[in-house]
Amino acid sequence: MMQQEKTDIKSMNLTELTAWVEALGEKKFRAKQIYEWLHKKQASSFEEMTNLPKSLIEKLREQCVLVSLKKEAVQISKLDGTRKYLFALSDGNVIESVLMRYKHGNSVCISSQVGCRMGCRFCASTLDGLVRGLAPSEMLDQIYQIGKDIGERISNVVVMGTGEPMDNFENLLKFIELLTDENGLNISQRNLTVSTCGIVPKMRELAEKKLAITLALSLHASNQKKRKELMPVANRYEIGEVVEACRYYFAQTGRRVTFEYSLVAGVNDTAEDARELAALIHGMNCHVNLIPVNPIKERNYRQPDAHAVLAFKNKLEKYGINVTIRREMGRDIDGACGQLRKRYMADAGE
Ligand code: SAH
């Protein structure tokens, strides 16, 4: 007999959970109780759900999995308290998440996939390709586990870790719904940012949901030719189309778009690049985040020196663009995204 796959109960919204509970022959209000155990109290086992009858707990154990990530390793920065977590999933894969402490609160950067298939040239997370997308529960639990670990509230979430969120779109939407649900952690949509390399149809679809989340677009180049050299996704979606999708996002949601621009010495950091970039996004309600590239050993990309970074920023400002230089967090712990996971897998002999 084929074994039936167990229900991932932490990936269901309250409506789905209610239908599921009723199909079990249980009373409707049990769904709300279970949901609160999962998403408010963040229980890591069914046994903790002490206001449920034993018989129901037994049914849950038989029919469901309760996704709960296992903390494999954590690195803590002595400089700024940034924490890098390595979590194990139930199938043995590992993922990275990062906690950043700011004056305005605790921010968690989560992974959306195990590995990535986008192939951006400067990125460590994509070197071994994609393994699989994460379930909504696996995205959520990164935040739940970190909140529990530090015993403090998480106020901001950025989907900027390993993976391309728009390549795991349905699960991303469910994750957003659960994360921002008032019956759960209740994080404000305004405090959530989703970063994409520019999958145009999905950006447009997201825009049409009219959520209050921030869209960040990884631009990294000022024209199509340069972007293609850094980002294979540019072969599918032309730079003008991608920027147009950002304009559409603003038009639909009223949310200012963020452009991420990793500065690579001698590649995209000239005065001409700044001029072209300013022209490309001219008149948009947007913000540019400059990130000196984090060098990975597999590639030869270097950071421009501090002077060149500042010159690039000043140039953009002269053209009237809002711009910040991303403060580097956790400089003393495994640098670029994906590097902790890569090192761990290398040590494990994979
Ligand atoms: N796939 C999504 C989200 C994950 S990457 C995206 O592309 O946006 C998060 C951000 O980190 C992206 O802007 C990505 O281009 C950037 N990034 C990846 N590797 C980097 C590196 N080595 N140095 C600087 N930025 C990097």
mmCIF file of N, CA, C and O in Angstrom, residues 159-214:
data_model
loop_
_atom_site.group_PDB
_atom_site.id
_atom_site.type_symbol
_atom_site.label_atom_id
_atom_site.label_comp_id
_atom_site.label_asym_id
_atom_site.label_seq_id
_atom_site.Cartn_x
_atom_site.Cartn_y
_atom_site.Cartn_z
ATOM 1 N N VAL A 159 12.939 38.758 2.402
ATOM 2 C CA VAL A 159 13.135 37.508 1.671
ATOM 3 C C VAL A 159 14.272 37.777 0.693
ATOM 4 O O VAL A 159 14.052 38.111 -0.469
ATOM 5 N N MET A 160 15.488 37.696 1.241
ATOM 6 C CA MET A 160 16.692 38.054 0.480
ATOM 7 C C MET A 160 17.790 37.039 0.700
ATOM 8 O O MET A 160 18.950 37.292 0.357
ATOM 9 N N GLY A 161 17.454 35.916 1.292
ATOM 10 C CA GLY A 161 18.456 34.875 1.474
ATOM 11 C C GLY A 161 18.542 34.024 0.220
ATOM 12 O O GLY A 161 18.164 34.462 -0.872
ATOM 13 N N THR A 162 19.014 32.810 0.392
ATOM 14 C CA THR A 162 19.166 31.914 -0.765
ATOM 15 C C THR A 162 17.824 31.681 -1.459
ATOM 16 O O THR A 162 16.806 31.472 -0.811
ATOM 17 N N GLY A 163 17.882 31.678 -2.787
ATOM 18 C CA GLY A 163 16.700 31.332 -3.567
ATOM 19 C C GLY A 163 16.063 32.522 -4.245
ATOM 20 O O GLY A 163 16.321 33.673 -3.895
ATOM 21 N N GLU A 164 15.238 32.212 -5.238
ATOM 22 C CA GLU A 164 14.490 33.248 -5.935
ATOM 23 C C GLU A 164 13.021 33.098 -5.556
ATOM 24 O O GLU A 164 12.357 32.152 -5.985
ATOM 25 N N PRO A 165 12.509 34.031 -4.726
ATOM 26 C CA PRO A 165 11.137 33.879 -4.233
ATOM 27 C C PRO A 165 10.089 33.757 -5.345
ATOM 28 O O PRO A 165 9.106 33.046 -5.199
ATOM 29 N N MET A 166 10.334 34.449 -6.465
ATOM 30 C CA MET A 166 9.334 34.405 -7.552
ATOM 31 C C MET A 166 9.379 33.076 -8.304
ATOM 32 O O MET A 166 8.540 32.806 -9.146
ATOM 33 N N ASP A 167 10.402 32.275 -8.001
ATOM 34 C CA ASP A 167 10.506 30.934 -8.575
ATOM 35 C C ASP A 167 9.834 29.907 -7.645
ATOM 36 O O ASP A 167 9.911 28.701 -7.874
ATOM 37 N N ASN A 168 9.226 30.426 -6.588
ATOM 38 C CA ASN A 168 8.512 29.582 -5.613
ATOM 39 C C ASN A 168 7.268 30.369 -5.205
ATOM 40 O O ASN A 168 6.981 30.584 -4.034
ATOM 41 N N PHE A 169 6.549 30.817 -6.222
ATOM 42 C CA PHE A 169 5.576 31.902 -6.072
ATOM 43 C C PHE A 169 4.383 31.563 -5.177
ATOM 44 O O PHE A 169 4.037 32.336 -4.285
ATOM 45 N N GLU A 170 3.757 30.409 -5.426
ATOM 46 C CA GLU A 170 2.566 30.066 -4.635
ATOM 47 C C GLU A 170 2.922 29.934 -3.157
ATOM 48 O O GLU A 170 2.180 30.389 -2.283
ATOM 49 N N ASN A 171 4.052 29.301 -2.887
ATOM 50 C CA ASN A 171 4.469 29.144 -1.488
ATOM 51 C C ASN A 171 4.831 30.488 -0.865
ATOM 52 O O ASN A 171 4.599 30.720 0.316
ATOM 53 N N LEU A 172 5.406 31.375 -1.669
ATOM 54 C CA LEU A 172 5.719 32.720 -1.180
ATOM 55 C C LEU A 172 4.438 33.441 -0.752
ATOM 56 O O LEU A 172 4.381 34.048 0.319
ATOM 57 N N LEU A 173 3.418 33.355 -1.599
ATOM 58 C CA LEU A 173 2.163 34.053 -1.281
ATOM 59 C C LEU A 173 1.541 33.510 0.002
ATOM 60 O O LEU A 173 1.074 34.267 0.854
ATOM 61 N N LYS A 174 1.575 32.206 0.143
ATOM 62 C CA LYS A 174 1.011 31.593 1.357
ATOM 63 C C LYS A 174 1.830 32.014 2.580
ATOM 64 O O LYS A 174 1.275 32.341 3.632
ATOM 65 N N PHE A 175 3.124 32.023 2.424
ATOM 66 C CA PHE A 175 4.010 32.480 3.504
ATOM 67 C C PHE A 175 3.647 33.902 3.936
ATOM 68 O O PHE A 175 3.520 34.198 5.129
ATOM 69 N N ILE A 176 3.467 34.780 2.974
ATOM 70 C CA ILE A 176 3.145 36.181 3.284
ATOM 71 C C ILE A 176 1.820 36.252 4.048
ATOM 72 O O ILE A 176 1.687 36.967 5.048
ATOM 73 N N GLU A 177 0.872 35.472 3.567
ATOM 74 C CA GLU A 177 -0.446 35.463 4.211
ATOM 75 C C GLU A 177 -0.328 35.028 5.677
ATOM 76 O O GLU A 177 -0.893 35.658 6.574
ATOM 77 N N LEU A 178 0.419 33.969 5.916
ATOM 78 C CA LEU A 178 0.537 33.433 7.279
ATOM 79 C C LEU A 178 1.344 34.367 8.184
ATOM 80 O O LEU A 178 0.989 34.599 9.340
ATOM 81 N N LEU A 179 2.414 34.917 7.641
ATOM 82 C CA LEU A 179 3.297 35.775 8.441
ATOM 83 C C LEU A 179 2.594 37.045 8.905
ATOM 84 O O LEU A 179 2.863 37.564 9.987
ATOM 85 N N THR A 180 1.711 37.551 8.047
ATOM 86 C CA THR A 180 1.097 38.845 8.331
ATOM 87 C C THR A 180 -0.316 38.678 8.912
ATOM 88 O O THR A 180 -1.028 39.654 9.106
ATOM 89 N N ASP A 181 -0.700 37.453 9.176
ATOM 90 C CA ASP A 181 -2.027 37.158 9.709
ATOM 91 C C ASP A 181 -2.145 37.603 11.166
ATOM 92 O O ASP A 181 -1.256 37.327 11.974
ATOM 93 N N GLU A 182 -3.248 38.262 11.491
ATOM 94 C CA GLU A 182 -3.410 38.753 12.872
ATOM 95 C C GLU A 182 -3.526 37.611 13.882
ATOM 96 O O GLU A 182 -3.291 37.796 15.072
ATOM 97 N N ASN A 183 -3.895 36.440 13.425
ATOM 98 C CA ASN A 183 -3.953 35.288 14.335
ATOM 99 C C ASN A 183 -2.609 34.591 14.504
ATOM 100 O O ASN A 183 -2.502 33.587 15.213
ATOM 101 N N GLY A 184 -1.593 35.094 13.807
ATOM 102 C CA GLY A 184 -0.268 34.495 13.900
ATOM 103 C C GLY A 184 0.724 35.497 14.467
ATOM 104 O O GLY A 184 0.427 36.228 15.412
ATOM 105 N N LEU A 185 1.894 35.556 13.842
ATOM 106 C CA LEU A 185 2.929 36.481 14.315
ATOM 107 C C LEU A 185 2.520 37.940 14.058
ATOM 108 O O LEU A 185 3.014 38.847 14.698
ATOM 109 N N ASN A 186 1.640 38.125 13.086
ATOM 110 C CA ASN A 186 1.046 39.443 12.838
ATOM 111 C C ASN A 186 2.090 40.507 12.494
ATOM 112 O O ASN A 186 2.058 41.616 13.012
ATOM 113 N N ILE A 187 3.011 40.161 11.649
ATOM 114 C CA ILE A 187 3.980 41.147 11.178
ATOM 115 C C ILE A 187 3.315 42.007 10.112
ATOM 116 O O ILE A 187 2.609 41.489 9.244
ATOM 117 N N SER A 188 3.513 43.297 10.201
ATOM 118 C CA SER A 188 2.872 44.207 9.251
ATOM 119 C C SER A 188 3.427 43.993 7.843
ATOM 120 O O SER A 188 4.626 43.803 7.666
ATOM 121 N N GLN A 189 2.542 44.017 6.849
ATOM 122 C CA GLN A 189 3.018 43.875 5.458
ATOM 123 C C GLN A 189 4.083 44.929 5.141
ATOM 124 O O GLN A 189 5.006 44.667 4.376
ATOM 125 N N ARG A 190 3.949 46.077 5.754
ATOM 126 C CA ARG A 190 4.922 47.152 5.499
ATOM 127 C C ARG A 190 6.324 46.801 5.962
ATOM 128 O O ARG A 190 7.296 47.421 5.548
ATOM 129 N N ASN A 191 6.399 45.838 6.854
ATOM 130 C CA ASN A 191 7.712 45.451 7.379
ATOM 131 C C ASN A 191 8.280 44.226 6.683
ATOM 132 O O ASN A 191 9.174 43.567 7.197
ATOM 133 N N LEU A 192 7.744 43.922 5.526
ATOM 134 C CA LEU A 192 8.202 42.755 4.772
ATOM 135 C C LEU A 192 8.702 43.199 3.397
ATOM 136 O O LEU A 192 8.034 43.969 2.709
ATOM 137 N N THR A 193 9.893 42.729 3.036
ATOM 138 C CA THR A 193 10.463 43.035 1.723
ATOM 139 C C THR A 193 10.757 41.744 0.976
ATOM 140 O O THR A 193 11.302 40.802 1.554
ATOM 141 N N VAL A 194 10.355 41.696 -0.277
ATOM 142 C CA VAL A 194 10.668 40.541 -1.121
ATOM 143 C C VAL A 194 11.590 41.000 -2.246
ATOM 144 O O VAL A 194 11.291 41.966 -2.945
ATOM 145 N N SER A 195 12.693 40.302 -2.380
ATOM 146 C CA SER A 195 13.695 40.688 -3.377
ATOM 147 C C SER A 195 13.698 39.698 -4.536
ATOM 148 O O SER A 195 13.674 38.485 -4.336
ATOM 149 N N THR A 196 13.732 40.220 -5.754
ATOM 150 C CA THR A 196 13.727 39.344 -6.929
ATOM 151 C C THR A 196 14.797 39.754 -7.926
ATOM 152 O O THR A 196 15.159 40.928 -8.020
ATOM 153 N N CYS A 197 15.257 38.776 -8.691
ATOM 154 C CA CYS A 197 16.211 39.069 -9.754
ATOM 155 C C CYS A 197 15.478 39.581 -11.000
ATOM 156 O O CYS A 197 16.110 39.932 -11.980
ATOM 157 N N GLY A 198 14.143 39.581 -10.951
ATOM 158 C CA GLY A 198 13.395 40.188 -12.054
ATOM 159 C C GLY A 198 12.631 39.229 -12.933
ATOM 160 O O GLY A 198 12.805 39.201 -14.152
ATOM 161 N N ILE A 199 11.762 38.410 -12.333
ATOM 162 C CA ILE A 199 10.891 37.511 -13.100
ATOM 163 C C ILE A 199 9.623 38.297 -13.392
ATOM 164 O O ILE A 199 8.700 38.361 -12.567
ATOM 165 N N VAL A 200 9.594 38.913 -14.546
ATOM 166 C CA VAL A 200 8.596 39.946 -14.858
ATOM 167 C C VAL A 200 7.142 39.511 -14.657
ATOM 168 O O VAL A 200 6.375 40.219 -13.980
ATOM 169 N N PRO A 201 6.704 38.369 -15.200
ATOM 170 C CA PRO A 201 5.279 38.021 -15.041
ATOM 171 C C PRO A 201 4.868 37.875 -13.574
ATOM 172 O O PRO A 201 3.758 38.256 -13.203
ATOM 173 N N LYS A 202 5.769 37.356 -12.758
ATOM 174 C CA LYS A 202 5.446 37.179 -11.335
ATOM 175 C C LYS A 202 5.446 38.518 -10.596
ATOM 176 O O LYS A 202 4.663 38.737 -9.671
ATOM 177 N N MET A 203 6.344 39.420 -11.001
ATOM 178 C CA MET A 203 6.341 40.755 -10.392
ATOM 179 C C MET A 203 5.001 41.440 -10.646
ATOM 180 O O MET A 203 4.430 42.092 -9.776
ATOM 181 N N ARG A 204 4.504 41.253 -11.856
ATOM 182 C CA ARG A 204 3.218 41.865 -12.212
ATOM 183 C C ARG A 204 2.066 41.210 -11.461
ATOM 184 O O ARG A 204 1.149 41.885 -10.988
ATOM 185 N N GLU A 205 2.159 39.902 -11.349
ATOM 186 C CA GLU A 205 1.118 39.185 -10.604
ATOM 187 C C GLU A 205 1.097 39.633 -9.141
ATOM 188 O O GLU A 205 0.038 39.846 -8.560
ATOM 189 N N LEU A 206 2.290 39.779 -8.585
ATOM 190 C CA LEU A 206 2.389 40.239 -7.194
ATOM 191 C C LEU A 206 1.804 41.645 -7.059
ATOM 192 O O LEU A 206 1.075 41.942 -6.116
ATOM 193 N N ALA A 207 2.126 42.504 -8.024
ATOM 194 C CA ALA A 207 1.603 43.881 -8.004
ATOM 195 C C ALA A 207 0.079 43.861 -7.917
ATOM 196 O O ALA A 207 -0.525 44.629 -7.164
ATOM 197 N N GLU A 208 -0.522 42.959 -8.671
ATOM 198 C CA GLU A 208 -1.982 42.912 -8.745
ATOM 199 C C GLU A 208 -2.632 42.412 -7.448
ATOM 200 O O GLU A 208 -3.830 42.585 -7.245
ATOM 201 N N LYS A 209 -1.835 41.818 -6.581
ATOM 202 C CA LYS A 209 -2.370 41.428 -5.262
ATOM 203 C C LYS A 209 -2.538 42.650 -4.370
ATOM 204 O O LYS A 209 -3.126 42.570 -3.293
ATOM 205 N N LYS A 210 -1.926 43.762 -4.792
ATOM 206 C CA LYS A 210 -2.031 45.030 -4.068
ATOM 207 C C LYS A 210 -1.716 44.900 -2.580
ATOM 208 O O LYS A 210 -2.457 45.382 -1.720
ATOM 209 N N LEU A 211 -0.641 44.219 -2.285
ATOM 210 C CA LEU A 211 -0.192 44.109 -0.898
ATOM 211 C C LEU A 211 0.631 45.344 -0.550
ATOM 212 O O LEU A 211 1.057 46.083 -1.435
ATOM 213 N N ALA A 212 0.880 45.520 0.746
ATOM 214 C CA ALA A 212 1.673 46.674 1.177
ATOM 215 C C ALA A 212 3.130 46.294 1.426
ATOM 216 O O ALA A 212 3.849 46.980 2.140
ATOM 217 N N ILE A 213 3.572 45.197 0.832
ATOM 218 C CA ILE A 213 4.960 44.792 1.034
ATOM 219 C C ILE A 213 5.881 45.551 0.074
ATOM 220 O O ILE A 213 5.435 46.074 -0.944
ATOM 221 N N THR A 214 7.156 45.612 0.428
ATOM 222 C CA THR A 214 8.123 46.299 -0.431
ATOM 223 C C THR A 214 8.723 45.320 -1.424
ATOM 224 O O THR A 214 9.091 44.200 -1.073
#
